[in-house]
């Protein structure tokens, strides 16, 4: 089993190789994704971990799927059948600065329209900023309780509940559980590329909660 340092080193080397194959300078990749030159440089050297949102941006800039950042590309541009069974051992990616862990379950090929992620939130974790970006997403709570902030509205979700949202609306998700919370997140890929904050990397904050709604209106 690879250590986190080995995983980061392999990921960084892969990103650098793909960038150079396309004749892109480091600054070109940074400008296209909206990430800083310093962050991209550290990422390519395996000195910092990345989040789902940042990797989606990098993959789009390189015109590949997220899965190709971790392995050599396959002889297809779209996934045909992806099977995930109970007990399948995948490799979690972690964000030390926030405590988040995530894993890509499905999708990730260049022409796939959707990508499916498993996210683990550290206990009682809140984010300081709302974010927005092109596309749509659906989040289904597997365990714990998650508070979703979407625009001016707040929704508390328990296990077995989910929320669909237009990602262009300002949003964030907080774990309000005593323990770690887990969600399944489905992201509709967008051909647009835009600069946006990455809420997996935003420092935790003890912002006062608004009065929550148990479910989105209309349910």
PDB file of C-alpha atoms in Angstrom, residues 103-204:
ATOM      1  CA  UNK A 103     -12.237   8.969  -3.408  1.00  0.00           C
ATOM      2  CA  UNK A 104     -13.312   8.863  -7.061  1.00  0.00           C
ATOM      3  CA  UNK A 105     -15.865   6.050  -7.508  1.00  0.00           C
ATOM      4  CA  UNK A 106     -16.757   6.387 -11.193  1.00  0.00           C
ATOM      5  CA  UNK A 107     -16.346   8.611 -14.222  1.00  0.00           C
ATOM      6  CA  UNK A 108     -13.230  10.584 -14.936  1.00  0.00           C
ATOM      7  CA  UNK A 109     -12.720   9.772 -18.597  1.00  0.00           C
ATOM      8  CA  UNK A 110     -12.435  12.803 -20.917  1.00  0.00           C
ATOM      9  CA  UNK A 111     -15.930  12.500 -22.411  1.00  0.00           C
ATOM     10  CA  UNK A 112     -17.789  11.330 -19.307  1.00  0.00           C
ATOM     11  CA  UNK A 113     -20.606  13.676 -18.342  1.00  0.00           C
ATOM     12  CA  UNK A 114     -20.638  12.703 -14.653  1.00  0.00           C
ATOM     13  CA  UNK A 115     -18.150  11.904 -11.930  1.00  0.00           C
ATOM     14  CA  UNK A 116     -19.024  10.189  -8.651  1.00  0.00           C
ATOM     15  CA  UNK A 117     -17.086  10.878  -5.455  1.00  0.00           C
ATOM     16  CA  UNK A 118     -17.153   9.643  -1.869  1.00  0.00           C
ATOM     17  CA  UNK A 119     -16.342  12.422   0.630  1.00  0.00           C
ATOM     18  CA  UNK A 120     -15.531  12.109   4.334  1.00  0.00           C
ATOM     19  CA  UNK A 121     -15.913  15.224   6.515  1.00  0.00           C
ATOM     20  CA  UNK A 122     -14.067  15.563   9.847  1.00  0.00           C
ATOM     21  CA  UNK A 123     -16.278  15.961  12.917  1.00  0.00           C
ATOM     22  CA  UNK A 124     -17.882  19.355  13.613  1.00  0.00           C
ATOM     23  CA  UNK A 125     -16.196  20.926  10.608  1.00  0.00           C
ATOM     24  CA  UNK A 126     -17.412  24.254   9.226  1.00  0.00           C
ATOM     25  CA  UNK A 127     -16.115  26.256   6.309  1.00  0.00           C
ATOM     26  CA  UNK A 128     -15.631  29.986   6.232  1.00  0.00           C
ATOM     27  CA  UNK A 129     -16.578  30.802   2.636  1.00  0.00           C
ATOM     28  CA  UNK A 130     -19.378  30.108   0.179  1.00  0.00           C
ATOM     29  CA  UNK A 131     -18.242  28.988  -3.287  1.00  0.00           C
ATOM     30  CA  UNK A 132     -19.763  28.790  -6.764  1.00  0.00           C
ATOM     31  CA  UNK A 133     -18.691  27.214 -10.054  1.00  0.00           C
ATOM     32  CA  UNK A 134     -20.258  26.020 -13.338  1.00  0.00           C
ATOM     33  CA  UNK A 135     -22.235  22.774 -13.354  1.00  0.00           C
ATOM     34  CA  UNK A 136     -24.631  20.851 -11.139  1.00  0.00           C
ATOM     35  CA  UNK A 137     -24.173  18.447  -8.245  1.00  0.00           C
ATOM     36  CA  UNK A 138     -26.127  16.015  -6.109  1.00  0.00           C
ATOM     37  CA  UNK A 139     -25.040  15.106  -2.583  1.00  0.00           C
ATOM     38  CA  UNK A 140     -26.471  12.105  -0.695  1.00  0.00           C
ATOM     39  CA  UNK A 141     -25.722  11.747   3.012  1.00  0.00           C
ATOM     40  CA  UNK A 142     -24.477   8.282   3.964  1.00  0.00           C
ATOM     41  CA  UNK A 143     -23.665   8.938   7.614  1.00  0.00           C
ATOM     42  CA  UNK A 144     -23.619  11.869  10.016  1.00  0.00           C
ATOM     43  CA  UNK A 145     -25.498  15.140   9.570  1.00  0.00           C
ATOM     44  CA  UNK A 146     -24.560  17.726   6.952  1.00  0.00           C
ATOM     45  CA  UNK A 147     -25.693  21.354   6.856  1.00  0.00           C
ATOM     46  CA  UNK A 148     -25.874  22.679   3.294  1.00  0.00           C
ATOM     47  CA  UNK A 149     -25.820  26.433   2.738  1.00  0.00           C
ATOM     48  CA  UNK A 150     -27.225  27.320  -0.698  1.00  0.00           C
ATOM     49  CA  UNK A 151     -27.614  31.031  -1.339  1.00  0.00           C
ATOM     50  CA  UNK A 152     -29.538  32.473   1.616  1.00  0.00           C
ATOM     51  CA  UNK A 153     -31.104  29.098   2.508  1.00  0.00           C
ATOM     52  CA  UNK A 154     -29.858  26.453   4.926  1.00  0.00           C
ATOM     53  CA  UNK A 155     -30.779  22.761   4.862  1.00  0.00           C
ATOM     54  CA  UNK A 156     -29.927  20.105   7.468  1.00  0.00           C
ATOM     55  CA  UNK A 157     -29.704  16.604   6.004  1.00  0.00           C
ATOM     56  CA  UNK A 158     -29.581  13.271   7.824  1.00  0.00           C
ATOM     57  CA  UNK A 159     -28.514   9.848   6.491  1.00  0.00           C
ATOM     58  CA  UNK A 160     -30.692   8.793   3.562  1.00  0.00           C
ATOM     59  CA  UNK A 161     -31.405  12.390   2.496  1.00  0.00           C
ATOM     60  CA  UNK A 162     -29.911  14.275  -0.426  1.00  0.00           C
ATOM     61  CA  UNK A 163     -29.800  17.652  -2.144  1.00  0.00           C
ATOM     62  CA  UNK A 164     -29.519  18.642  -5.818  1.00  0.00           C
ATOM     63  CA  UNK A 165     -28.232  22.099  -6.629  1.00  0.00           C
ATOM     64  CA  UNK A 166     -27.085  24.419  -9.354  1.00  0.00           C
ATOM     65  CA  UNK A 167     -23.409  24.806  -8.512  1.00  0.00           C
ATOM     66  CA  UNK A 168     -23.454  28.396  -9.763  1.00  0.00           C
ATOM     67  CA  UNK A 169     -25.388  29.294  -6.596  1.00  0.00           C
ATOM     68  CA  UNK A 170     -23.068  30.168  -3.681  1.00  0.00           C
ATOM     69  CA  UNK A 171     -22.877  27.081  -1.477  1.00  0.00           C
ATOM     70  CA  UNK A 172     -20.945  25.200   1.153  1.00  0.00           C
ATOM     71  CA  UNK A 173     -21.368  22.084   3.297  1.00  0.00           C
ATOM     72  CA  UNK A 174     -20.641  21.725   7.034  1.00  0.00           C
ATOM     73  CA  UNK A 175     -20.472  18.619   9.190  1.00  0.00           C
ATOM     74  CA  UNK A 176     -22.617  19.288  12.266  1.00  0.00           C
ATOM     75  CA  UNK A 177     -22.176  15.753  13.637  1.00  0.00           C
ATOM     76  CA  UNK A 178     -20.257  14.628  16.683  1.00  0.00           C
ATOM     77  CA  UNK A 179     -18.434  12.148  14.451  1.00  0.00           C
ATOM     78  CA  UNK A 180     -17.116  11.997  10.904  1.00  0.00           C
ATOM     79  CA  UNK A 181     -19.782  12.369   8.204  1.00  0.00           C
ATOM     80  CA  UNK A 182     -19.781  10.802   4.749  1.00  0.00           C
ATOM     81  CA  UNK A 183     -21.564  11.758   1.535  1.00  0.00           C
ATOM     82  CA  UNK A 184     -21.837  10.479  -2.014  1.00  0.00           C
ATOM     83  CA  UNK A 185     -21.418  13.370  -4.462  1.00  0.00           C
ATOM     84  CA  UNK A 186     -22.311  13.279  -8.161  1.00  0.00           C
ATOM     85  CA  UNK A 187     -20.895  16.144 -10.230  1.00  0.00           C
ATOM     86  CA  UNK A 188     -22.062  17.093 -13.717  1.00  0.00           C
ATOM     87  CA  UNK A 189     -18.964  18.163 -15.596  1.00  0.00           C
ATOM     88  CA  UNK A 190     -19.083  21.525 -17.307  1.00  0.00           C
ATOM     89  CA  UNK A 191     -17.188  22.583 -20.430  1.00  0.00           C
ATOM     90  CA  UNK A 192     -16.772  26.003 -18.844  1.00  0.00           C
ATOM     91  CA  UNK A 193     -13.652  26.819 -16.868  1.00  0.00           C
ATOM     92  CA  UNK A 194     -13.949  29.432 -14.130  1.00  0.00           C
ATOM     93  CA  UNK A 195     -11.956  30.623 -11.176  1.00  0.00           C
ATOM     94  CA  UNK A 196     -13.560  29.733  -7.873  1.00  0.00           C
ATOM     95  CA  UNK A 197     -12.692  29.054  -4.283  1.00  0.00           C
ATOM     96  CA  UNK A 198     -12.346  25.442  -3.264  1.00  0.00           C
ATOM     97  CA  UNK A 199     -14.396  24.698  -0.171  1.00  0.00           C
ATOM     98  CA  UNK A 200     -12.436  21.522   0.618  1.00  0.00           C
ATOM     99  CA  UNK A 201      -9.424  23.728   1.261  1.00  0.00           C
ATOM    100  CA  UNK A 202     -11.053  26.662   3.086  1.00  0.00           C
ATOM    101  CA  UNK A 203     -10.007  26.806   6.773  1.00  0.00           C
ATOM    102  CA  UNK A 204     -12.536  25.754   9.370  1.00  0.00           C
TER     103      UNK A 204
END
